[in-house]
PDB file of C-alpha atoms in Angstrom:
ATOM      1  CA  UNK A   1     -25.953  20.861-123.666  1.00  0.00           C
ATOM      2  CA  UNK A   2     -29.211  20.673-121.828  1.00  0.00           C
ATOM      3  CA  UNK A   3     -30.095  17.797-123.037  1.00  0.00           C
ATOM      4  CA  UNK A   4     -27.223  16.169-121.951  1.00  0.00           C
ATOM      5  CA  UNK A   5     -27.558  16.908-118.504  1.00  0.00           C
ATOM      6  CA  UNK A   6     -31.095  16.220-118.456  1.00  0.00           C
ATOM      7  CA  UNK A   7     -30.330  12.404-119.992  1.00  0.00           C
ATOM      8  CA  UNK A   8     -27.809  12.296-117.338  1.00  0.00           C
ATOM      9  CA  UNK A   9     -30.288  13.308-114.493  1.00  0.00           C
ATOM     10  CA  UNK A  10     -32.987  10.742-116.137  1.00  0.00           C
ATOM     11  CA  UNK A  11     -30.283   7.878-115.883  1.00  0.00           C
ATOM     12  CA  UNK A  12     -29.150   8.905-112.337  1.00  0.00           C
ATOM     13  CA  UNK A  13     -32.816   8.934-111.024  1.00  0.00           C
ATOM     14  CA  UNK A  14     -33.808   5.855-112.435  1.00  0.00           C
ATOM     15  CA  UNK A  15     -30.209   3.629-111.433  1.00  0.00           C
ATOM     16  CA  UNK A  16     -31.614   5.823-107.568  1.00  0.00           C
ATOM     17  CA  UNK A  17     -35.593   3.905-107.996  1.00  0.00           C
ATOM     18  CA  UNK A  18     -33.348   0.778-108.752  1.00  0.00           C
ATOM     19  CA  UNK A  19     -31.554   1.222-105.539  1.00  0.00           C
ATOM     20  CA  UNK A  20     -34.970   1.502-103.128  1.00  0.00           C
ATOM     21  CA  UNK A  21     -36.492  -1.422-104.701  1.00  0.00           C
ATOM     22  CA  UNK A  22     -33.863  -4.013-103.994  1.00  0.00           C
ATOM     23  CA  UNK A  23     -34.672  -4.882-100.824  1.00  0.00           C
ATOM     24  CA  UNK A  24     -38.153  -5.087-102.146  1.00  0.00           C
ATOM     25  CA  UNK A  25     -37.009  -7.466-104.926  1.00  0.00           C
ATOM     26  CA  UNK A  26     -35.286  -9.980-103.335  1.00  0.00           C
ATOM     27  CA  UNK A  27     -37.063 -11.601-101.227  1.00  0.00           C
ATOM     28  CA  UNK A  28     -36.290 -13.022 -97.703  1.00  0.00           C
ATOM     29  CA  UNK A  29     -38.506 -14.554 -95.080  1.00  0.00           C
ATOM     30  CA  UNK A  30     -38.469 -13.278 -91.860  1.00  0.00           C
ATOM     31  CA  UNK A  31     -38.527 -15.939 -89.189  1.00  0.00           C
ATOM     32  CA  UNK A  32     -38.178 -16.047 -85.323  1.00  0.00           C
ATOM     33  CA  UNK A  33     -36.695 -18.473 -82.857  1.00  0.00           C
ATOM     34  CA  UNK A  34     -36.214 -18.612 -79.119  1.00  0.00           C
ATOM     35  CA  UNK A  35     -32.725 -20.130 -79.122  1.00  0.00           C
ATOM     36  CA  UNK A  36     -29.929 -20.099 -81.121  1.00  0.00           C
ATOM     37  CA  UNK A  37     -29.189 -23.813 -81.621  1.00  0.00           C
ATOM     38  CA  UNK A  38     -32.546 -23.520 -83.550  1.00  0.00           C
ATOM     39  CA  UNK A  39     -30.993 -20.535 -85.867  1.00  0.00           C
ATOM     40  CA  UNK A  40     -28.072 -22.766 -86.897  1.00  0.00           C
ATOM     41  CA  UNK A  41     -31.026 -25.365 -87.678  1.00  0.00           C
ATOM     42  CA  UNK A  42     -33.087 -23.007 -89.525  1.00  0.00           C
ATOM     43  CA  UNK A  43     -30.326 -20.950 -91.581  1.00  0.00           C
ATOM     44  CA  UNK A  44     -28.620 -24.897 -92.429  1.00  0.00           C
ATOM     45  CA  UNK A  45     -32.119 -24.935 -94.639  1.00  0.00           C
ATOM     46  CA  UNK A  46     -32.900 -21.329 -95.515  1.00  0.00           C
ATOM     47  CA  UNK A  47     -29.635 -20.451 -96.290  1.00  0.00           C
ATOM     48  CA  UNK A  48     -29.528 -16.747 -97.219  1.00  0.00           C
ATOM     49  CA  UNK A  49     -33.458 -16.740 -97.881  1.00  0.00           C
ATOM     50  CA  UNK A  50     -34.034 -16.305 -94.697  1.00  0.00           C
ATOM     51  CA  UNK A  51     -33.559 -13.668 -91.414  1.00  0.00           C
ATOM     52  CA  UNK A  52     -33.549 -15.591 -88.220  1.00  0.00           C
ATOM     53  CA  UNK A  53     -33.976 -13.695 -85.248  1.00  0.00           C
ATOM     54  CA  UNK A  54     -33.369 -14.831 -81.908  1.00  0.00           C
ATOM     55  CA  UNK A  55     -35.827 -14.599 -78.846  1.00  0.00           C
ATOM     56  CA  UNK A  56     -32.915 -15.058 -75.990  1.00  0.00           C
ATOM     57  CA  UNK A  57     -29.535 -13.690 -77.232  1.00  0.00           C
ATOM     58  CA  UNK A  58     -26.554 -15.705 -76.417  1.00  0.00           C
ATOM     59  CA  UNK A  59     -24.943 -15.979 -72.508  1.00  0.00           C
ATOM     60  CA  UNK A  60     -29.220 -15.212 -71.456  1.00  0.00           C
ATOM     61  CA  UNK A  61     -31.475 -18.325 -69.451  1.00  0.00           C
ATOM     62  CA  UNK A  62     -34.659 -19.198 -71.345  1.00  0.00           C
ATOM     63  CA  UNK A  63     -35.192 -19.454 -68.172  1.00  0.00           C
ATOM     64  CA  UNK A  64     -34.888 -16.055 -66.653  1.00  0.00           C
ATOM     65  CA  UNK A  65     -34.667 -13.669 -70.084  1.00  0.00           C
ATOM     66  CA  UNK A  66     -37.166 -11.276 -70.077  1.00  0.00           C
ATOM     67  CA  UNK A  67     -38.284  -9.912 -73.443  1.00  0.00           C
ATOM     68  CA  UNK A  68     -37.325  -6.640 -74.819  1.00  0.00           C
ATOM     69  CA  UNK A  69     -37.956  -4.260 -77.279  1.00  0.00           C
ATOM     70  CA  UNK A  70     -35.702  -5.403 -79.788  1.00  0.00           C
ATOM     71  CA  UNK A  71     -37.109  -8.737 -79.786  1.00  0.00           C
ATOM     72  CA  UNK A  72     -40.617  -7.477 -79.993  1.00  0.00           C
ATOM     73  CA  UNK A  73     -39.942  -5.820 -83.378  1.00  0.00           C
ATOM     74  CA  UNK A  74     -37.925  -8.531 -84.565  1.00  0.00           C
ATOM     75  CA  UNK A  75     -41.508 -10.374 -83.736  1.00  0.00           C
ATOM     76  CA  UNK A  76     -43.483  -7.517 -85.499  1.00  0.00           C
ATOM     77  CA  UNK A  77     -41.806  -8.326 -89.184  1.00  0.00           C
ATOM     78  CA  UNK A  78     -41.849 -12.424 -88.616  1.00  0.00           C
ATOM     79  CA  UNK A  79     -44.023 -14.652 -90.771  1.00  0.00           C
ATOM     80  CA  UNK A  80     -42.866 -17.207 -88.360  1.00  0.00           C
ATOM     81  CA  UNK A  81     -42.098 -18.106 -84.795  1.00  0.00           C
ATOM     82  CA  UNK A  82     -40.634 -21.668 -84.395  1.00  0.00           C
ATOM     83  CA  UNK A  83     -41.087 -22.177 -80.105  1.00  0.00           C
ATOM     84  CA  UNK A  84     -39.508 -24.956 -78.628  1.00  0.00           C
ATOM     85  CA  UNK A  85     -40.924 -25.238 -74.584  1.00  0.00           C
ATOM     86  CA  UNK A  86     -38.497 -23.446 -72.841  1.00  0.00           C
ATOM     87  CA  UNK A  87     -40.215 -21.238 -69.734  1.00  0.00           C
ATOM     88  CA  UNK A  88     -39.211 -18.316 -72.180  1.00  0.00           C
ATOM     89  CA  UNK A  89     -41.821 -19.331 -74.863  1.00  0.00           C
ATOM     90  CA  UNK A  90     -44.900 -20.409 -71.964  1.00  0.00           C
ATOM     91  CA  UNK A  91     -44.121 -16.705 -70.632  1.00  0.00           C
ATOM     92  CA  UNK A  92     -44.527 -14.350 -73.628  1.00  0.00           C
ATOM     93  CA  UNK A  93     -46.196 -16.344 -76.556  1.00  0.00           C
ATOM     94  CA  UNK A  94     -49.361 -14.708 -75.819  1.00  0.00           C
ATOM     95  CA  UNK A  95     -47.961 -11.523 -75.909  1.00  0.00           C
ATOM     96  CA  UNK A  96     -46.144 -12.270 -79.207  1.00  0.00           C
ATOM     97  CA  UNK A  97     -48.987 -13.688 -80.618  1.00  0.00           C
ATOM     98  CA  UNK A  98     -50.517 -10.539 -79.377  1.00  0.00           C
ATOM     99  CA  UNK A  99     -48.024  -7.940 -80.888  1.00  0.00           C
ATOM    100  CA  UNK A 100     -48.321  -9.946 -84.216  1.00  0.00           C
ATOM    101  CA  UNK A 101     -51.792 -11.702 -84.963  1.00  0.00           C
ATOM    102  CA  UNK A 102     -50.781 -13.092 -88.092  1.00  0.00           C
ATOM    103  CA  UNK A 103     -47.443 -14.307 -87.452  1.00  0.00           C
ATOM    104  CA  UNK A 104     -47.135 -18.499 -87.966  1.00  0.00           C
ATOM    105  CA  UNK A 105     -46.061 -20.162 -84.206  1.00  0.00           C
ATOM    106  CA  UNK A 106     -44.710 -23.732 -84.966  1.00  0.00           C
ATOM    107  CA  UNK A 107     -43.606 -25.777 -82.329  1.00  0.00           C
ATOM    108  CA  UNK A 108     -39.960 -27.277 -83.028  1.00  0.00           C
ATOM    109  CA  UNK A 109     -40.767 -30.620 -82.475  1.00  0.00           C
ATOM    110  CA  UNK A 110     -44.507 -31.290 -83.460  1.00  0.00           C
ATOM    111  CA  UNK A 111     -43.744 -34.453 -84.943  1.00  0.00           C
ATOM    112  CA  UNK A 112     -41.927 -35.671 -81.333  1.00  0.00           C
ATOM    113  CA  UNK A 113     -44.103 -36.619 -78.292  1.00  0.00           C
ATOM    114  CA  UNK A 114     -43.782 -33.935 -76.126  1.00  0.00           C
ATOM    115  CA  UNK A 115     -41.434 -33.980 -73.276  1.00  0.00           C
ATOM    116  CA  UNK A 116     -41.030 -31.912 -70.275  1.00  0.00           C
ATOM    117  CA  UNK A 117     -37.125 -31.721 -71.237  1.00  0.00           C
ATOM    118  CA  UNK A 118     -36.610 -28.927 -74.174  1.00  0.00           C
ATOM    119  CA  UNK A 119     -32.893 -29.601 -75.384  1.00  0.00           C
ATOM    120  CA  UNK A 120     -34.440 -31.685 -78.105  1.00  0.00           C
ATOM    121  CA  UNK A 121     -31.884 -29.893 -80.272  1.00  0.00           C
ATOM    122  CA  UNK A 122     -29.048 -31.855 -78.672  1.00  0.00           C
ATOM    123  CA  UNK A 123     -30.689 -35.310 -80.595  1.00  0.00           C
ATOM    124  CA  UNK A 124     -29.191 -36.309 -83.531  1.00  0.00           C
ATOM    125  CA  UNK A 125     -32.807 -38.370 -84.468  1.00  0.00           C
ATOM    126  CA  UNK A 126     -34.492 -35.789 -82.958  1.00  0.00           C
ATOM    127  CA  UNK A 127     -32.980 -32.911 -85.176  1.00  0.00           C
ATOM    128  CA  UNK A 128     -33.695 -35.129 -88.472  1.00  0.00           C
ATOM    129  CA  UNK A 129     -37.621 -34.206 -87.435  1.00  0.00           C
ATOM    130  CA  UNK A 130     -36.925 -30.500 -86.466  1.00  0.00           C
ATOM    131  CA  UNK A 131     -35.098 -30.108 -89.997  1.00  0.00           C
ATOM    132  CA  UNK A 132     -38.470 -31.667 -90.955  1.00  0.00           C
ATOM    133  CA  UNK A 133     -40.390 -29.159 -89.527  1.00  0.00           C
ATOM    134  CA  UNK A 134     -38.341 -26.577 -90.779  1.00  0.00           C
ATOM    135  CA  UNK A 135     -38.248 -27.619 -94.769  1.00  0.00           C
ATOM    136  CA  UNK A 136     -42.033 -27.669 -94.514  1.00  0.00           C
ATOM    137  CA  UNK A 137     -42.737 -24.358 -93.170  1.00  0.00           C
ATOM    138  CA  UNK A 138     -40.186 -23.391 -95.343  1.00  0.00           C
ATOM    139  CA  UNK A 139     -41.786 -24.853 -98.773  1.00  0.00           C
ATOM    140  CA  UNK A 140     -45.111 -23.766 -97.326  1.00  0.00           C
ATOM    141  CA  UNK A 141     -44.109 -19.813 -96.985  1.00  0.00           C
ATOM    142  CA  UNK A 142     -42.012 -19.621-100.173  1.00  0.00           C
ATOM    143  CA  UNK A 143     -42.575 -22.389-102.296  1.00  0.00           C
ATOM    144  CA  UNK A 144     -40.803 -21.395-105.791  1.00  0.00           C
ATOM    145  CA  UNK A 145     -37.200 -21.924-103.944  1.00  0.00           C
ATOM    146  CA  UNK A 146     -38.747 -25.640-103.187  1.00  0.00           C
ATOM    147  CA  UNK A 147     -35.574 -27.221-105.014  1.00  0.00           C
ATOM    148  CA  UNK A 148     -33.234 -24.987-103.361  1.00  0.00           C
ATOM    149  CA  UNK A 149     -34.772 -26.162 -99.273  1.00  0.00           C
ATOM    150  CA  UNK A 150     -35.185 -29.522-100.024  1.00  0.00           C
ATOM    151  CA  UNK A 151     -31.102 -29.756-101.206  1.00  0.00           C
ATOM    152  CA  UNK A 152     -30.267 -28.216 -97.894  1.00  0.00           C
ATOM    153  CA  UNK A 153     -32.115 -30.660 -95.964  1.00  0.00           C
ATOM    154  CA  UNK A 154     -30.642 -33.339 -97.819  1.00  0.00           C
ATOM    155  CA  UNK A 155     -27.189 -32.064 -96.651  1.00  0.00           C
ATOM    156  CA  UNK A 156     -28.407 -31.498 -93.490  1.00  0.00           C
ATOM    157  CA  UNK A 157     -29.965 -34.687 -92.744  1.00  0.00           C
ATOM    158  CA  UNK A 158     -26.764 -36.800 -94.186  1.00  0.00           C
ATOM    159  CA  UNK A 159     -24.630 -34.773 -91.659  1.00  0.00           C
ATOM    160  CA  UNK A 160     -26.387 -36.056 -88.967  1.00  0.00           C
ATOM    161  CA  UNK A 161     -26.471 -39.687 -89.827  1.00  0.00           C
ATOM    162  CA  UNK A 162     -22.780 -39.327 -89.991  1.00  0.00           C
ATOM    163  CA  UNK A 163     -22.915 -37.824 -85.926  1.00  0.00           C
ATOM    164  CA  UNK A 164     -25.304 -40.801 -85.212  1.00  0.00           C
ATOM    165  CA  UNK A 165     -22.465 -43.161 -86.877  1.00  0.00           C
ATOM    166  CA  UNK A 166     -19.405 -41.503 -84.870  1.00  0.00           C
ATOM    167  CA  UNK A 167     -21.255 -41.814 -81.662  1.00  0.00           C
ATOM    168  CA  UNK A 168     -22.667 -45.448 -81.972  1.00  0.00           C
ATOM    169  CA  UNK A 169     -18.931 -46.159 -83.114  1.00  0.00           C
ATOM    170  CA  UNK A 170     -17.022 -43.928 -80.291  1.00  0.00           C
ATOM    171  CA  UNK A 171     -18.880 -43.536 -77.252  1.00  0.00           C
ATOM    172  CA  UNK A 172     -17.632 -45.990 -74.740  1.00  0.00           C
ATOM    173  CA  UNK A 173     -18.989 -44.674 -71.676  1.00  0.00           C
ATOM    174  CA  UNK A 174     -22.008 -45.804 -69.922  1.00  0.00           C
ATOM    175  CA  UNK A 175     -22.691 -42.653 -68.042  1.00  0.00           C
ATOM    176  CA  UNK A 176     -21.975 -39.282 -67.290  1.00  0.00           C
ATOM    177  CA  UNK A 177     -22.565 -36.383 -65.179  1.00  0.00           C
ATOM    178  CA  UNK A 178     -23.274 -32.919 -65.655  1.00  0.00           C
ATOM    179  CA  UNK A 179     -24.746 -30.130 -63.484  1.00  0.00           C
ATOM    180  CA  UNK A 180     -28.179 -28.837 -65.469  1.00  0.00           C
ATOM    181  CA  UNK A 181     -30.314 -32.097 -67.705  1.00  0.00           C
ATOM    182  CA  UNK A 182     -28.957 -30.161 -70.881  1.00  0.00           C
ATOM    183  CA  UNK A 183     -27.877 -33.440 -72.268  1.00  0.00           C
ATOM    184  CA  UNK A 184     -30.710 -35.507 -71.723  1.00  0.00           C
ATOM    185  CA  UNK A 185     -31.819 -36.268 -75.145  1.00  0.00           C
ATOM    186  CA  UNK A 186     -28.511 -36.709 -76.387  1.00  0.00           C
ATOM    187  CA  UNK A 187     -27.998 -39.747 -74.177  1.00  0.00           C
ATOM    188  CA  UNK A 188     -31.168 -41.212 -74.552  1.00  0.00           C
ATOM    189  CA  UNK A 189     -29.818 -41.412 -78.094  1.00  0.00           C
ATOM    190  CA  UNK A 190     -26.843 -43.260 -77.638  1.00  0.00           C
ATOM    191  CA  UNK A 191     -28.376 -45.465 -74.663  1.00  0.00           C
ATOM    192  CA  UNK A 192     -26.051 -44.082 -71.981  1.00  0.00           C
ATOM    193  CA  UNK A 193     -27.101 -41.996 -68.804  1.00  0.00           C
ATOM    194  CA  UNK A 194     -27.182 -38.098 -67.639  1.00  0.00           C
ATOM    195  CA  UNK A 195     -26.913 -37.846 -63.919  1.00  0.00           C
ATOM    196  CA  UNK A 196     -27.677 -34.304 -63.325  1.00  0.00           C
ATOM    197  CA  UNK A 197     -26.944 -32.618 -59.966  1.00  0.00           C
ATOM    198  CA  UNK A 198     -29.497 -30.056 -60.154  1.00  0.00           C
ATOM    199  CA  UNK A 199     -32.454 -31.401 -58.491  1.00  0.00           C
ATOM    200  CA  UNK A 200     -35.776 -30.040 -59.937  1.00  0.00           C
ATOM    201  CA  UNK A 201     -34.776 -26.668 -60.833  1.00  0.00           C
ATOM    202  CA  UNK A 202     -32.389 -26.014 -57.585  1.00  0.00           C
ATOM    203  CA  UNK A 203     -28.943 -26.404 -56.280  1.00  0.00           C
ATOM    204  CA  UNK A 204     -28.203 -29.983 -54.858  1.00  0.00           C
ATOM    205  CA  UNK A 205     -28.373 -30.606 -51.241  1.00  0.00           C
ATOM    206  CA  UNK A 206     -25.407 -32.165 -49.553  1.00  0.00           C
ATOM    207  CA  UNK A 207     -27.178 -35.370 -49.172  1.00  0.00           C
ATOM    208  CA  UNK A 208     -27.555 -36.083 -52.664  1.00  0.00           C
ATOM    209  CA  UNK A 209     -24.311 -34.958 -53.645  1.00  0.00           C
ATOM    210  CA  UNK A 210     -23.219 -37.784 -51.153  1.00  0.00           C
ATOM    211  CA  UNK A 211     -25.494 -39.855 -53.042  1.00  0.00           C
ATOM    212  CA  UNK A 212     -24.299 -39.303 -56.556  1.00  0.00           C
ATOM    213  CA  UNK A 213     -20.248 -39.365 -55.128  1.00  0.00           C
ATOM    214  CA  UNK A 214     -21.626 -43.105 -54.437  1.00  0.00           C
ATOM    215  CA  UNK A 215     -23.321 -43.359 -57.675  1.00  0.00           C
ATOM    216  CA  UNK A 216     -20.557 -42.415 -59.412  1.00  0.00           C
ATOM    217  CA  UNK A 217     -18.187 -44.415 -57.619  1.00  0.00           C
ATOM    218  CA  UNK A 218     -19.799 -47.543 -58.455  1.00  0.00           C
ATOM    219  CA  UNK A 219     -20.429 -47.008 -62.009  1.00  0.00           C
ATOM    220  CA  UNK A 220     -16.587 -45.539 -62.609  1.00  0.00           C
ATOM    221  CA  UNK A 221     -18.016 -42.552 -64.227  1.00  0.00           C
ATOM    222  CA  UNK A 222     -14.986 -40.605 -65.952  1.00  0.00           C
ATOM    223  CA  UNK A 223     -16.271 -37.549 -67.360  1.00  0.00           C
ATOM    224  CA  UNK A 224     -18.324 -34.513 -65.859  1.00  0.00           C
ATOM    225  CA  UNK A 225     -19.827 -31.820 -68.390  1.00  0.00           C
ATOM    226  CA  UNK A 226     -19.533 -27.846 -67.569  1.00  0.00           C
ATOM    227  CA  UNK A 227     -22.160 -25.691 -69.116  1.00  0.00           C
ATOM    228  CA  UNK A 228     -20.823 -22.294 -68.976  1.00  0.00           C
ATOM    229  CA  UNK A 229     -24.692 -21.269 -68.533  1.00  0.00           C
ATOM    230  CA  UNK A 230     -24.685 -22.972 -65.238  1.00  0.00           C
ATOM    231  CA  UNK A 231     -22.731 -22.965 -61.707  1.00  0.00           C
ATOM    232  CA  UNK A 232     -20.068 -25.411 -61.754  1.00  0.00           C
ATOM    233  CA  UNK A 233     -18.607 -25.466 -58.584  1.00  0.00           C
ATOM    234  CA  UNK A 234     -20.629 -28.982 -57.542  1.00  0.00           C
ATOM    235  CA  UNK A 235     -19.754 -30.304 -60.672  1.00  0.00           C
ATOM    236  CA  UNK A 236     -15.882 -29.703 -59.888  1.00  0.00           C
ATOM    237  CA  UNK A 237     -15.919 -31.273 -56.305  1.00  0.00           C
ATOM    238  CA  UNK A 238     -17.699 -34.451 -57.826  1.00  0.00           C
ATOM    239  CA  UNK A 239     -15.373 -34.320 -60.318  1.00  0.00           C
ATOM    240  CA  UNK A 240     -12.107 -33.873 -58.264  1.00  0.00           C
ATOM    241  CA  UNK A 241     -13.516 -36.548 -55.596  1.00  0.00           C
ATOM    242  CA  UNK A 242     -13.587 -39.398 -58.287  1.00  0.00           C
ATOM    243  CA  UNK A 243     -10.945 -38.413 -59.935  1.00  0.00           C
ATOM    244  CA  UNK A 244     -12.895 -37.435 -63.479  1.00  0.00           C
ATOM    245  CA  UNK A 245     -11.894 -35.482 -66.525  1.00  0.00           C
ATOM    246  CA  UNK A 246     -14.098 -31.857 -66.878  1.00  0.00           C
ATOM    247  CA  UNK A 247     -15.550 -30.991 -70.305  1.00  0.00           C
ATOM    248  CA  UNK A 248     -16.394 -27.507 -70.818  1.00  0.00           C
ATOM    249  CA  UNK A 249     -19.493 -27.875 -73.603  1.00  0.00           C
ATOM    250  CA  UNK A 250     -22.605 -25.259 -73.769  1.00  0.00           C
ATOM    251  CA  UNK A 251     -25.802 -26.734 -75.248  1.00  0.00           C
ATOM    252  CA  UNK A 252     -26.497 -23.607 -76.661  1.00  0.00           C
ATOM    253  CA  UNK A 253     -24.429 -23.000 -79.689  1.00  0.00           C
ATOM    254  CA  UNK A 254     -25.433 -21.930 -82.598  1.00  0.00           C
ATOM    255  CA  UNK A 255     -24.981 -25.064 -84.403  1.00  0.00           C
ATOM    256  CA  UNK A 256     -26.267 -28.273 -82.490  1.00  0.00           C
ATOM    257  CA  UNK A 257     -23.822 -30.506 -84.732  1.00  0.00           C
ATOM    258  CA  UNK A 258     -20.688 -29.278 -83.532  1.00  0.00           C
ATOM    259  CA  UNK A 259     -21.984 -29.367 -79.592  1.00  0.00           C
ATOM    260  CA  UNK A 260     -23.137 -32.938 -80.433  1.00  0.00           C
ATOM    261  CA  UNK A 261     -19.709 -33.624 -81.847  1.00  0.00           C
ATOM    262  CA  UNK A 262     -17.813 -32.232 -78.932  1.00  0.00           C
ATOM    263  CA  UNK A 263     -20.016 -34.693 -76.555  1.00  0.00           C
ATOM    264  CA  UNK A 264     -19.071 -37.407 -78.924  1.00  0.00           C
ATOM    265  CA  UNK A 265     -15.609 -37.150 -78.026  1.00  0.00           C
ATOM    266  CA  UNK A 266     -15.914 -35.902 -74.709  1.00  0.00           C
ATOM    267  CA  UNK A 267     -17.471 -39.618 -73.852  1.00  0.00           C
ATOM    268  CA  UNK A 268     -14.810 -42.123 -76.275  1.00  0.00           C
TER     269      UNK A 268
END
């Protein structure tokens, strides 16, 4: 009878050992980002073989977020920190670098010319080379799931020639007007024009609010974009004085397709 119990204990501590080492066993990468939109880039490739944390949580300003102690031991357990030139990353890279010496920092766009413009997420070309960037610091960091990266970026990278397609196909519009320059990239892509009324940072003055009323006027600009990240009182009088159609869309989502989509149709 003894031994029974015994064989049962034996079996019971060893199925226990099993247990603890699972997380060990299966392996993940742990990587950090400042802003979503670069998650939904990042998990499109890694898939489930990676953690993405997020520097500025969702409804927060890169502009204004100050970081926190969650994000600072999300930072601690990274092999990698992708940055991508908000004021959030200039602020505190030090002092992530700082908190963890050996983590990798990789800037989201290396393989674009730097511009003083961040939203290079919102770029259906431009995201081809921040997948890029991605699938190589992927391969790099765990490179026996090779196969299994380079199939998502395959996927990846034929979803956004399809985007590129719809646009060049359905945007009719020449120009369009939006409160923050969230959507700069986007347009340069499809050869139309953002006329942002923020004016370097700060609210527009009533004189060049008169001047983009005229702007708009003469160009028969139809559609004004809301960011629910930014005031949009001025971009509802400009709207409601030529007589345009509002289009609630936040650069921010997690997935840069979709928001790239919804400007797509926002501008047929």
């Amino acid at each position: 009878m003894s031994v029974k119990k015994s064989g049962k204990l034996k079996i019971k501590s060893e199925k226990f050992l099993l247990f603890l080492l699972l997380p060990v066993l299966s392996f993940a990468l742990n990587i950090s980002v400042t802003v979503l939109p670069q998650k939904g880039v990042v998990k499109a490739i890694a898939g489930k073989k990676a953690n993405v944390y997020i520097m500025v949580p969702p409804g927060s300003s890169p502009a204004t977020y100050s970081i926190g102690f969650k994000e600072l031991k999300n930072i601690k357990k990274s092999d990698i920190y992708f940055t991508i030139g908000v004021p959030f990353d200039k602020k505190y890279l030090s002092k992530i670098k700082e908190v963890n010496p050996d983590i990798k920092v990789v800037y989201f766009g290396k393989y674009l010319n730097k511009n003083s413009n961040p939203h290079i997420w919102l770029s259906p070309a431009k995201l081809q080379l921040q997948a890029k960037v991605v699938l190589d610091e992927l391969i790099k960091a765990d490179p026996e799931n090779k196969k299994f990266y380079l199939n998502n970026y395959v996927k990846f990278i034929d979803s956004l020639a399809s985007l590129e397609k719809e646009g060049f196909l359905n945007i009719k519009q020449k120009s369009f007007i939006t409160f923050h320059p969230a959507f700069y990239h986007f347009a340069e892509d499809f050869h139309i024009k953002e006329i942002a009324l923020e004016k370097e940072g700060k609210e527009p003055s009533f004189s060049y609010l008169n001047k983009i009323l005229k702007i708009a006027k003469e160009n028969s600009i139809k559609t004004v974009i809301i960011s629910p990240e930014f005031p949009k009182k001025y971009a509802e009088i400009i709207a409601q004085k030529i007589g345009a159609k509002t289009y609630v869309i936040s650069p921010l989502n997690e997935d840069p397709r979709i928001t790239i989509k919804k400007l797509i149709k926002a501008l047929k």
